[in-house]
XYZ file of C-alpha atoms in Angstrom:
644
model
C 10.110 26.702 -14.751
C 13.871 26.428 -13.628
C 14.572 26.042 -9.850
C 16.309 29.225 -9.817
C 13.446 31.032 -11.173
C 11.127 29.358 -8.511
C 13.500 30.387 -5.838
C 13.600 33.946 -6.981
C 9.796 34.388 -6.965
C 9.739 33.265 -3.398
C 12.518 35.561 -2.354
C 10.650 38.365 -3.857
C 8.028 38.290 -1.318
C 10.514 37.592 1.375
C 13.540 39.631 0.417
C 12.281 42.970 1.877
C 11.809 41.138 5.183
C 15.476 40.184 5.001
C 16.224 44.117 4.528
C 14.016 44.878 7.458
C 15.920 42.352 9.722
C 19.263 43.672 8.728
C 18.111 47.326 9.103
C 16.968 46.864 12.840
C 18.988 43.635 13.751
C 22.319 44.733 12.684
C 22.816 47.171 15.499
C 21.439 44.578 17.678
C 23.590 41.686 16.470
C 26.942 42.674 15.068
C 30.080 43.958 16.615
C 31.786 46.852 14.726
C 34.150 45.427 12.240
C 36.878 47.735 11.229
C 34.478 50.615 11.884
C 35.279 54.159 13.245
C 34.904 54.664 16.882
C 31.685 55.942 18.313
C 31.499 59.223 20.157
C 32.066 58.899 23.781
C 29.390 61.209 24.975
C 25.662 60.089 25.006
C 24.088 61.246 21.874
C 20.942 63.323 21.793
C 17.682 61.917 20.436
C 18.511 63.322 17.128
C 22.029 62.170 16.974
C 23.217 59.797 14.109
C 25.317 56.712 14.665
C 27.386 55.709 11.622
C 28.755 51.939 11.256
C 31.138 50.741 8.589
C 31.779 47.213 7.240
C 29.078 45.427 9.034
C 28.866 41.733 8.534
C 26.064 39.745 10.143
C 26.117 35.715 9.780
C 22.725 34.255 10.416
C 23.265 30.735 9.942
C 23.584 29.802 6.334
C 22.774 33.453 5.352
C 25.403 36.296 5.633
C 24.443 39.936 5.451
C 27.005 42.640 4.792
C 26.501 46.533 4.617
C 29.376 48.648 3.797
C 27.823 51.446 5.829
C 24.890 51.884 8.124
C 23.405 54.783 9.858
C 20.854 55.296 12.704
C 19.491 58.780 12.457
C 17.535 60.402 15.265
C 18.469 57.718 17.985
C 19.230 58.130 21.570
C 21.488 55.086 21.955
C 24.604 55.769 23.693
C 27.865 54.086 22.597
C 27.601 51.431 25.647
C 24.091 50.799 24.656
C 24.819 50.312 21.084
C 27.615 48.000 21.959
C 25.482 45.955 24.243
C 22.982 45.559 21.647
C 25.447 44.833 18.813
C 27.224 42.250 21.073
C 26.329 38.489 19.441
C 27.486 36.945 22.604
C 25.216 39.073 24.733
C 23.317 37.049 27.622
C 19.927 38.714 26.773
C 17.662 37.094 24.018
C 17.585 38.904 20.579
C 14.104 39.708 21.202
C 14.759 41.533 24.304
C 17.624 43.547 22.644
C 15.749 44.415 19.650
C 12.847 45.867 21.825
C 15.710 48.611 22.855
C 16.271 49.842 19.250
C 14.547 53.098 18.163
C 15.498 55.707 15.650
C 13.793 58.021 13.527
C 15.570 56.317 10.356
C 17.932 53.519 9.673
C 19.710 54.019 6.289
C 21.701 51.205 4.490
C 22.889 52.338 1.100
C 23.967 48.777 -0.077
C 22.923 45.432 1.354
C 24.377 42.272 0.301
C 22.757 38.937 1.214
C 24.579 35.700 0.442
C 23.182 32.223 0.846
C 24.989 29.061 -0.195
C 22.931 26.668 -2.463
C 24.298 23.359 -3.703
C 27.766 24.313 -3.898
C 27.156 27.873 -5.185
C 26.334 31.173 -3.632
C 23.030 33.071 -4.246
C 23.578 36.720 -3.976
C 21.137 39.515 -3.575
C 22.313 43.111 -3.530
C 19.652 45.591 -2.192
C 20.306 49.484 -2.534
C 18.720 52.483 -0.729
C 17.319 50.424 2.225
C 15.612 52.829 4.684
C 13.662 51.909 7.642
C 11.405 54.713 9.101
C 9.773 55.407 12.351
C 11.575 52.710 14.347
C 10.057 52.191 17.697
C 11.041 49.490 20.298
C 12.230 47.369 17.332
C 8.979 47.804 15.455
C 9.504 49.454 12.009
C 6.639 51.735 10.539
C 7.788 51.875 6.946
C 10.643 49.876 5.346
C 11.749 50.652 1.767
C 14.305 49.425 -0.729
C 15.023 50.887 -4.105
C 15.579 47.654 -5.773
C 17.688 44.637 -5.927
C 19.943 42.583 -8.203
C 20.051 38.675 -7.986
C 22.980 36.580 -9.203
C 24.464 33.126 -8.736
C 28.235 32.705 -8.021
C 30.361 29.762 -8.527
C 30.678 27.088 -11.298
C 27.501 26.188 -13.015
C 24.812 27.665 -15.347
C 24.309 31.366 -15.152
C 20.953 32.774 -13.490
C 20.042 36.424 -12.785
C 17.237 38.643 -11.729
C 16.361 42.031 -10.444
C 13.563 43.529 -8.255
C 12.234 47.155 -8.400
C 10.930 48.922 -5.343
C 10.264 47.059 -2.133
C 8.527 48.216 0.926
C 6.990 46.803 4.059
C 4.561 48.071 6.679
C 4.423 47.544 10.495
C 7.238 45.197 10.642
C 7.797 43.552 14.069
C 11.485 42.724 14.405
C 11.426 41.566 17.996
C 8.565 39.231 17.082
C 10.491 38.018 14.013
C 13.588 37.602 16.131
C 11.488 35.217 18.565
C 10.259 33.167 15.764
C 13.774 32.799 14.288
C 15.708 32.031 17.592
C 13.246 30.775 20.363
C 11.355 27.730 20.613
C 7.695 27.536 21.074
C 4.932 24.889 20.459
C 1.379 24.252 19.326
C 0.010 26.108 22.179
C 2.162 29.243 21.407
C 0.344 32.501 20.543
C 0.728 33.650 16.922
C 2.849 36.641 16.076
C 1.995 39.161 13.289
C 5.250 39.770 11.530
C 4.116 42.458 9.136
C 1.003 44.262 8.110
C 1.952 44.282 4.498
C 4.789 43.761 1.902
C 4.886 44.970 -1.745
C 7.609 43.988 -4.428
C 7.581 45.539 -7.821
C 9.015 44.879 -11.220
C 10.562 41.460 -10.653
C 12.533 39.820 -13.577
C 14.292 36.495 -13.249
C 16.281 34.957 -15.964
C 17.259 31.032 -15.948
C 20.072 29.277 -17.403
C 18.053 28.130 -20.197
C 17.153 31.731 -21.193
C 13.692 31.595 -19.849
C 12.458 34.952 -18.524
C 10.008 35.235 -15.810
C 8.510 38.600 -14.834
C 6.001 39.913 -12.139
C 4.807 43.411 -12.229
C 3.765 43.395 -8.541
C 3.475 41.412 -5.233
C 1.337 42.251 -2.400
C 1.182 40.302 0.795
C -0.542 41.200 3.881
C -0.668 40.040 7.506
C 2.134 37.437 7.742
C 1.874 35.611 11.157
C 3.932 33.056 12.657
C 3.647 30.691 15.770
C 6.808 29.828 17.557
C 7.632 26.233 16.604
C 9.163 23.500 18.950
C 12.463 24.126 16.978
C 13.049 27.669 16.133
C 12.207 28.920 12.672
C 16.003 29.645 11.926
C 17.104 26.110 12.789
C 14.167 24.463 11.085
C 14.824 26.363 7.711
C 18.620 25.485 8.012
C 17.864 21.685 8.635
C 15.378 21.618 5.905
C 17.847 23.024 3.219
C 20.561 20.746 4.247
C 18.463 17.602 4.299
C 17.096 18.286 0.885
C 17.354 15.279 -1.282
C 18.336 12.851 1.572
C 17.017 9.460 0.835
C 17.703 7.743 4.216
C 14.528 6.889 6.028
C 15.261 8.507 9.245
C 16.306 11.785 7.878
C 13.153 11.920 5.751
C 10.983 11.279 8.685
C 12.828 13.997 10.581
C 12.363 16.502 7.629
C 8.671 15.655 7.328
C 8.061 16.544 11.122
C 9.925 19.782 10.765
C 8.145 20.833 7.675
C 4.729 20.123 9.279
C 5.578 22.040 12.414
C 6.708 24.977 10.192
C 3.792 25.058 7.809
C 1.265 24.707 10.604
C 3.033 27.829 12.197
C 2.632 30.135 9.146
C -0.356 32.205 8.278
C -1.117 34.882 5.647
C -3.894 37.377 5.515
C -3.898 37.658 1.776
C -1.531 37.686 -1.390
C -1.893 39.079 -4.756
C 0.420 38.767 -7.582
C -0.154 40.686 -10.869
C 1.343 40.967 -14.273
C 3.108 37.458 -14.593
C 4.792 36.509 -17.729
C 6.932 33.668 -18.780
C 8.893 33.429 -22.012
C 10.749 30.392 -22.907
C 12.735 31.063 -26.137
C 13.582 27.295 -26.685
C 16.606 26.488 -28.688
C 19.650 24.516 -27.865
C 19.848 25.726 -24.235
C 16.417 24.391 -23.441
C 17.129 21.069 -24.775
C 16.783 19.228 -28.122
C 13.611 20.079 -30.086
C 12.466 22.723 -27.657
C 10.184 25.506 -29.033
C 9.142 28.879 -27.799
C 6.602 28.939 -24.925
C 4.781 32.153 -24.004
C 2.571 32.351 -21.065
C 0.906 35.177 -18.977
C -1.341 35.524 -16.090
C -3.032 38.968 -15.182
C -3.719 38.374 -11.626
C -3.382 35.608 -9.004
C -4.839 36.051 -5.489
C -5.029 34.093 -2.317
C -7.037 34.894 1.070
C -8.734 33.410 3.849
C -12.461 32.125 3.283
C -15.376 32.022 5.498
C -14.576 32.179 9.306
C -10.892 32.072 8.857
C -9.358 35.183 10.485
C -7.077 37.093 8.259
C -3.517 36.721 9.178
C -4.267 33.891 11.867
C -3.537 31.257 9.515
C -5.115 28.690 12.173
C -8.851 28.720 13.321
C -7.278 26.540 16.139
C -4.122 24.792 17.141
C -3.370 22.535 14.279
C -6.587 23.287 12.435
C -5.592 25.403 9.258
C -8.282 27.842 8.115
C -9.830 27.516 4.796
C -8.579 29.720 1.862
C -9.609 30.726 -1.544
C -7.245 31.082 -4.749
C -8.203 32.837 -8.062
C -6.422 33.229 -11.070
C -7.511 35.722 -13.857
C -6.575 36.246 -17.421
C -4.341 33.211 -18.128
C -3.013 32.860 -21.730
C -0.561 30.205 -22.879
C 0.830 29.778 -26.472
C 2.873 26.851 -27.169
C 3.628 24.359 -30.003
C 1.246 22.067 -28.281
C -1.563 24.705 -28.732
C -3.171 27.802 -27.067
C -5.193 28.167 -24.130
C -7.038 31.215 -22.743
C -8.875 31.455 -19.490
C -10.652 34.178 -17.983
C -11.004 32.992 -14.536
C -10.264 29.943 -12.217
C -11.283 29.823 -8.432
C -10.275 27.292 -5.873
C -12.418 27.610 -2.810
C -12.277 25.724 0.526
C -8.497 25.017 0.242
C -7.003 23.547 3.305
C -3.600 22.211 4.115
C -4.801 20.149 7.142
C -4.532 16.804 5.188
C -1.126 17.808 4.000
C 0.071 18.369 7.726
C -1.547 14.953 8.748
C 0.524 13.399 5.932
C 3.688 15.109 7.005
C 3.278 14.144 10.588
C 2.408 10.578 9.652
C 5.681 10.450 7.493
C 7.468 11.638 10.651
C 6.509 8.619 12.414
C 7.686 6.252 9.582
C 7.532 5.688 5.878
C 4.258 6.139 4.134
C 2.393 3.635 2.123
C 2.097 4.919 -1.398
C -1.436 3.942 -1.547
C -2.137 6.185 1.405
C -0.847 9.415 -0.446
C -4.247 10.391 -1.693
C -5.368 10.902 1.818
C -3.027 13.675 2.356
C -3.519 15.730 -0.696
C -4.812 19.282 0.014
C -8.565 19.590 0.681
C -10.677 21.568 -1.934
C -14.266 22.317 -1.804
C -14.993 23.822 -4.989
C -13.541 24.565 -8.440
C -14.943 27.129 -10.703
C -13.985 27.926 -14.358
C -14.762 31.087 -16.224
C -14.664 31.263 -20.159
C -12.005 28.752 -21.171
C -10.827 28.576 -24.736
C -8.600 25.872 -26.044
C -7.067 25.637 -29.515
C -4.976 22.496 -30.369
C -3.413 21.774 -33.728
C -3.996 18.284 -35.259
C -1.834 15.754 -33.923
C 1.519 15.560 -35.649
C 0.893 18.884 -37.499
C 3.650 21.384 -37.318
C 3.487 24.362 -35.052
C 2.564 27.689 -36.250
C 5.317 29.286 -38.440
C 6.556 25.738 -39.521
C 5.866 24.011 -42.862
C 2.392 23.689 -44.189
C 0.109 21.460 -42.204
C -0.810 18.309 -43.696
C 2.768 17.496 -44.834
C 3.965 15.562 -41.726
C 7.629 14.356 -41.922
C 8.113 10.366 -41.957
C 8.099 9.089 -38.336
C 5.929 12.046 -37.065
C 3.143 11.285 -34.357
C 0.604 11.686 -37.106
C 2.074 8.573 -38.749
C 3.306 6.547 -35.702
C 1.395 3.676 -33.997
C 0.413 5.776 -31.035
C -1.368 8.539 -32.886
C -4.672 9.549 -31.702
C -7.295 8.598 -34.504
C -9.739 11.302 -33.158
C -7.295 14.108 -33.395
C -6.065 12.716 -37.051
C -9.731 12.348 -38.189
C -11.021 15.782 -37.061
C -7.893 17.813 -37.725
C -7.250 20.979 -35.357
C -9.341 20.643 -32.305
C -10.870 23.797 -30.728
C -13.453 24.039 -27.866
C -14.509 26.554 -25.364
C -16.348 26.554 -21.976
C -18.528 29.502 -20.976
C -18.391 28.321 -17.129
C -18.461 25.273 -15.187
C -17.969 24.276 -11.442
C -17.280 21.119 -9.302
C -18.318 21.092 -5.776
C -17.022 18.477 -3.488
C -17.667 17.621 0.218
C -17.665 14.480 2.662
C -14.247 13.456 1.962
C -13.282 9.886 2.609
C -9.585 8.780 2.259
C -8.916 11.751 0.041
C -11.996 10.917 -2.163
C -15.009 13.255 -2.000
C -18.193 11.153 -1.628
C -20.620 14.072 -2.436
C -19.904 16.043 -5.559
C -22.028 18.417 -8.084
C -20.467 19.119 -11.391
C -21.932 21.817 -13.529
C -20.956 22.737 -17.141
C -22.413 25.712 -18.783
C -21.729 26.027 -22.617
C -19.180 23.528 -23.876
C -18.944 24.691 -27.467
C -16.940 23.326 -30.433
C -17.145 23.320 -34.220
C -18.222 20.190 -36.234
C -16.268 19.959 -39.322
C -18.254 19.155 -42.375
C -15.725 16.736 -43.712
C -14.631 14.962 -40.491
C -14.496 11.425 -40.131
C -14.168 11.237 -36.304
C -16.785 8.976 -34.651
C -19.817 10.849 -33.403
C -18.834 14.096 -34.926
C -19.275 12.753 -38.469
C -22.699 11.521 -37.435
C -23.648 14.925 -36.217
C -22.142 16.421 -39.372
C -24.483 14.386 -41.410
C -27.351 15.633 -39.444
C -26.552 19.265 -40.423
C -24.817 20.411 -37.271
C -21.916 22.810 -37.698
C -21.336 23.174 -33.910
C -21.959 21.856 -30.459
C -23.179 23.835 -27.537
C -23.632 21.469 -24.542
C -24.527 22.042 -20.972
C -25.117 19.608 -18.078
C -25.160 18.574 -14.450
C -24.044 15.569 -12.590
C -25.060 15.585 -8.914
C -24.184 12.334 -6.838
C -23.829 11.428 -3.142
C -22.737 8.267 -1.332
C -24.638 7.268 1.924
C -22.283 5.199 3.960
C -24.977 3.852 6.310
C -27.239 2.735 3.481
C -24.397 1.525 1.253
C -26.015 3.441 -1.627
C -24.717 5.657 -4.365
C -27.573 8.251 -5.376
C -27.522 10.101 -8.672
C -29.885 13.135 -7.620
C -29.436 14.736 -11.094
C -27.642 13.730 -14.269
C -28.566 16.010 -17.067
C -27.287 16.646 -20.607
C -28.511 19.466 -22.864
C -27.641 20.270 -26.315
C -28.636 23.498 -28.336
C -31.063 22.565 -30.881
C -30.768 18.875 -29.847
C -32.658 18.311 -26.691
C -32.283 17.174 -22.953
C -31.640 13.876 -21.193
C -32.172 13.616 -17.536
C -31.308 10.607 -15.451
C -31.888 10.005 -11.715
C -31.193 6.702 -9.981
C -29.750 4.764 -6.880
C -27.349 1.988 -6.900
C -27.039 -0.146 -3.825
C -24.320 -2.524 -2.381
C -21.711 0.495 -2.521
C -19.762 0.016 0.553
C -16.718 1.559 2.010
C -14.407 -0.851 0.161
C -15.146 0.860 -3.107
C -12.860 3.631 -1.798
C -9.996 1.318 -0.990
C -6.673 2.618 -2.389
C -5.825 -0.816 -3.665
C -7.500 -1.241 -7.253
C -8.089 -4.969 -6.797
C -10.093 -4.375 -3.657
C -11.957 -1.655 -5.091
C -12.851 -3.498 -8.296
C -13.966 -6.490 -6.514
C -16.301 -4.247 -4.309
C -17.996 -2.765 -7.332
C -19.051 -6.400 -8.521
C -21.456 -6.366 -5.302
C -23.462 -3.190 -6.721
C -26.972 -3.629 -7.551
C -29.454 -1.350 -9.464
C -32.328 -0.126 -7.223
C -34.121 2.403 -9.237
C -33.688 4.609 -12.474
C -35.719 7.358 -13.993
C -35.119 8.850 -17.541
C -36.538 11.980 -19.240
C -35.977 12.784 -22.833
C -36.985 16.090 -24.244
C -36.781 16.532 -27.886
C -35.062 19.736 -28.950
C -34.479 19.076 -32.687
C -31.982 16.143 -32.614
C -34.660 13.445 -33.189
C -36.448 15.390 -35.914
C -33.109 15.813 -37.784
C -32.594 12.073 -37.597
C -35.970 11.156 -38.839
C -35.533 13.604 -41.740
C -32.062 12.026 -42.708
C -33.548 8.620 -42.625
C -36.785 9.556 -44.581
C -34.680 11.122 -47.189
C -32.443 8.117 -47.498
C -35.428 5.905 -47.744
C -37.391 8.156 -50.154
C -40.127 8.761 -47.599
C -41.981 11.608 -46.053
C -40.683 12.094 -42.303
C -44.277 11.748 -41.004
C -44.579 8.342 -42.839
C -41.374 7.291 -41.167
C -42.458 8.348 -37.803
C -45.484 6.281 -38.100
C -43.428 3.128 -39.060
C -41.222 3.665 -36.030
C -44.067 4.217 -33.864
C -45.805 0.936 -34.847
C -42.545 -0.857 -34.546
C -42.118 0.595 -30.800
C -45.838 -0.412 -29.838
C -45.407 -3.805 -31.156
C -41.854 -4.586 -30.680
C -41.134 -3.348 -27.200
C -43.854 -5.658 -25.504
C -42.741 -8.556 -27.699
C -39.114 -8.377 -26.363
C -40.159 -7.522 -22.663
C -42.780 -10.426 -22.346
C -46.178 -8.667 -23.096
C -46.956 -7.538 -19.679
C -49.166 -4.478 -18.923
C -46.044 -2.581 -18.182
C -44.248 -3.535 -21.135
C -47.354 -2.653 -23.122
C -47.444 0.753 -21.369
C -43.727 1.324 -22.236
C -44.351 0.525 -25.946
C -47.315 2.904 -26.205
C -45.402 5.657 -24.493
C -42.426 5.472 -26.831
C -44.505 5.105 -29.832
C -46.310 8.342 -28.939
C -43.041 10.057 -28.448
C -41.642 8.927 -31.704
C -44.766 9.895 -33.898
C -45.077 13.375 -32.002
C -41.653 14.076 -30.274
C -42.058 15.971 -27.105
C -41.313 14.454 -23.715
C -40.655 10.997 -22.725
C -40.629 9.970 -19.036
C -39.558 6.284 -17.994
C -39.134 5.222 -14.360
C -38.186 1.727 -13.156
C -37.659 0.391 -9.712
C -36.556 -3.021 -8.607
C -39.193 -5.034 -6.838
C -36.639 -6.406 -4.411
C -35.409 -3.889 -1.921
C -31.734 -5.117 -2.301
C -32.102 -4.256 -5.942
C -30.835 -6.340 -9.163
C -27.087 -7.243 -9.234
C -24.726 -8.069 -11.997
C -25.487 -11.661 -11.535
C -29.208 -11.179 -11.854
C -28.577 -9.571 -15.262
C -26.006 -11.986 -16.379
C -28.032 -15.198 -15.439
C -31.612 -14.065 -16.705
C -32.774 -16.209 -19.566
C -34.564 -13.299 -21.359
C -34.988 -9.428 -21.131
C -38.525 -10.192 -20.212
C -37.292 -12.068 -16.874
C -35.644 -8.862 -15.770
C -38.472 -6.624 -16.736
C -40.795 -8.741 -14.583
C -38.764 -7.886 -11.593
C -39.201 -4.166 -12.123
C -41.973 -1.788 -11.326
C -42.135 0.570 -14.655
C -44.067 3.431 -15.418
C -43.876 5.590 -18.787
C -45.612 8.668 -20.034
C -45.280 10.608 -23.219
C -46.222 14.281 -23.485
């Protein structure tokens, strides 16, 4: 997405606030420029005060209104002039609190903002603020807006439909923009809700981005050490600066501003992106279509709606959900019913920005400052990818790649070439993460429900070709990986590692690995790799449940050897009963293992094997590498095996 599109989306949510700021702040901040004289007698509470050619410069932003009317106001001329005087001694917040009117009407509002040597212009029309009392607006509405960029450079344009805001606190907003505060300052609710409809943005490459509706509620802000207005201006002017002192200053300003913001909820619906490709988009660009039915964000758990912080410097947790995602591009097609991100927190980001404010960050530390995330959940994912090097839909017939195409190049993916188009789906899945250390979760649970895909009968891809030979036409897999690291015990425990295949069976593993210290999580790869060399196996348990895969394998091998399946099973059973003890030293445990495996092979059901190191420290890599035979390793284990 182009930078102009991204900027436009953000302005869609904030543009109506700019309307409100002007609607109430103009009479509080601007002298009359080339306007008619006000009546000398004090107006009645239902009087109308009209202003012409109003211009309000607010730092880098300039607001212009050809005409503005205050209807149903009791302001006298002297009171209006006192409010409008930009050099007035009273703070903006105090002056805005004196503003009251039944309506404030602005037929046309022009907002200009310099950006990279050009000027971004937003023209709002039919702006009306109703029920204005002591600077607080009950309802603010605008009929729509157009967006343009003036000056030399690529064209970009856009438009908004109807915009509205509820319970807008202009004195509070003025305090945030112009007055300093600090970490202990009380938060201010800027508005109860903002709505923007029918947003359409066009980038210089011809990409079109549309949003049907944006709803935001309960925006709050805490006065920061440097007022918001000065902070935003400094961040805009410092963008792209590479000198270390300035970058550190920008990091501190950004941390203070982000920490001072809070939003009670956000919902964006009807998002579409169409990139037509062509010469304007660059050589070889092809069309891309994407849509998202709904995107929501809101506080989670005990985080108070709109508070933004559970305590000073402690951002509350949030949850984000995307629904109805569809992407169609030359690289393939993707459809997703739902994606939920829970337990979102910007606390690590703020810590990283504050750390950057003190001096340059070590790149190895960056992972510590990524946003915190407790859980990811996926609902109904469908992915369809063409074979590598195959032409996109609508191009020449697949299977006739041009010379030098990726299908013929040295970097081609052999799996994709062998299997052709790749399509898979996931009914559902989730990843829960906790106990984060240096940006890495040390406890996690991954769940996959229904990972499905076709097994082409003529595929030559590894594993898939073996499954095709066993008569499988599709895969349907589910599984779980539940693991946790114990820092005090220096152990990594696999509570549950399970893989289940439809018409195949189930494999389940549990185990404990010792010698896993905090060095394993060191951001330096060399340190973490060396730390892994000290790992030791303490225990392992394996359970196999036949669901059809083993029987298909026996049937295939029996046919190849012109035997009956039961005859081949007896042969395999005898080989297991005699061969396993012979390899493992002939101990009672080895014989028990051989007998259990033999019973499973002859009559497949459930096989359970558990092994624990006799040494509490476990068996390390050096123990395995120096053992003269498998039997010597087996003698250092306590093994049990059963077959049902």
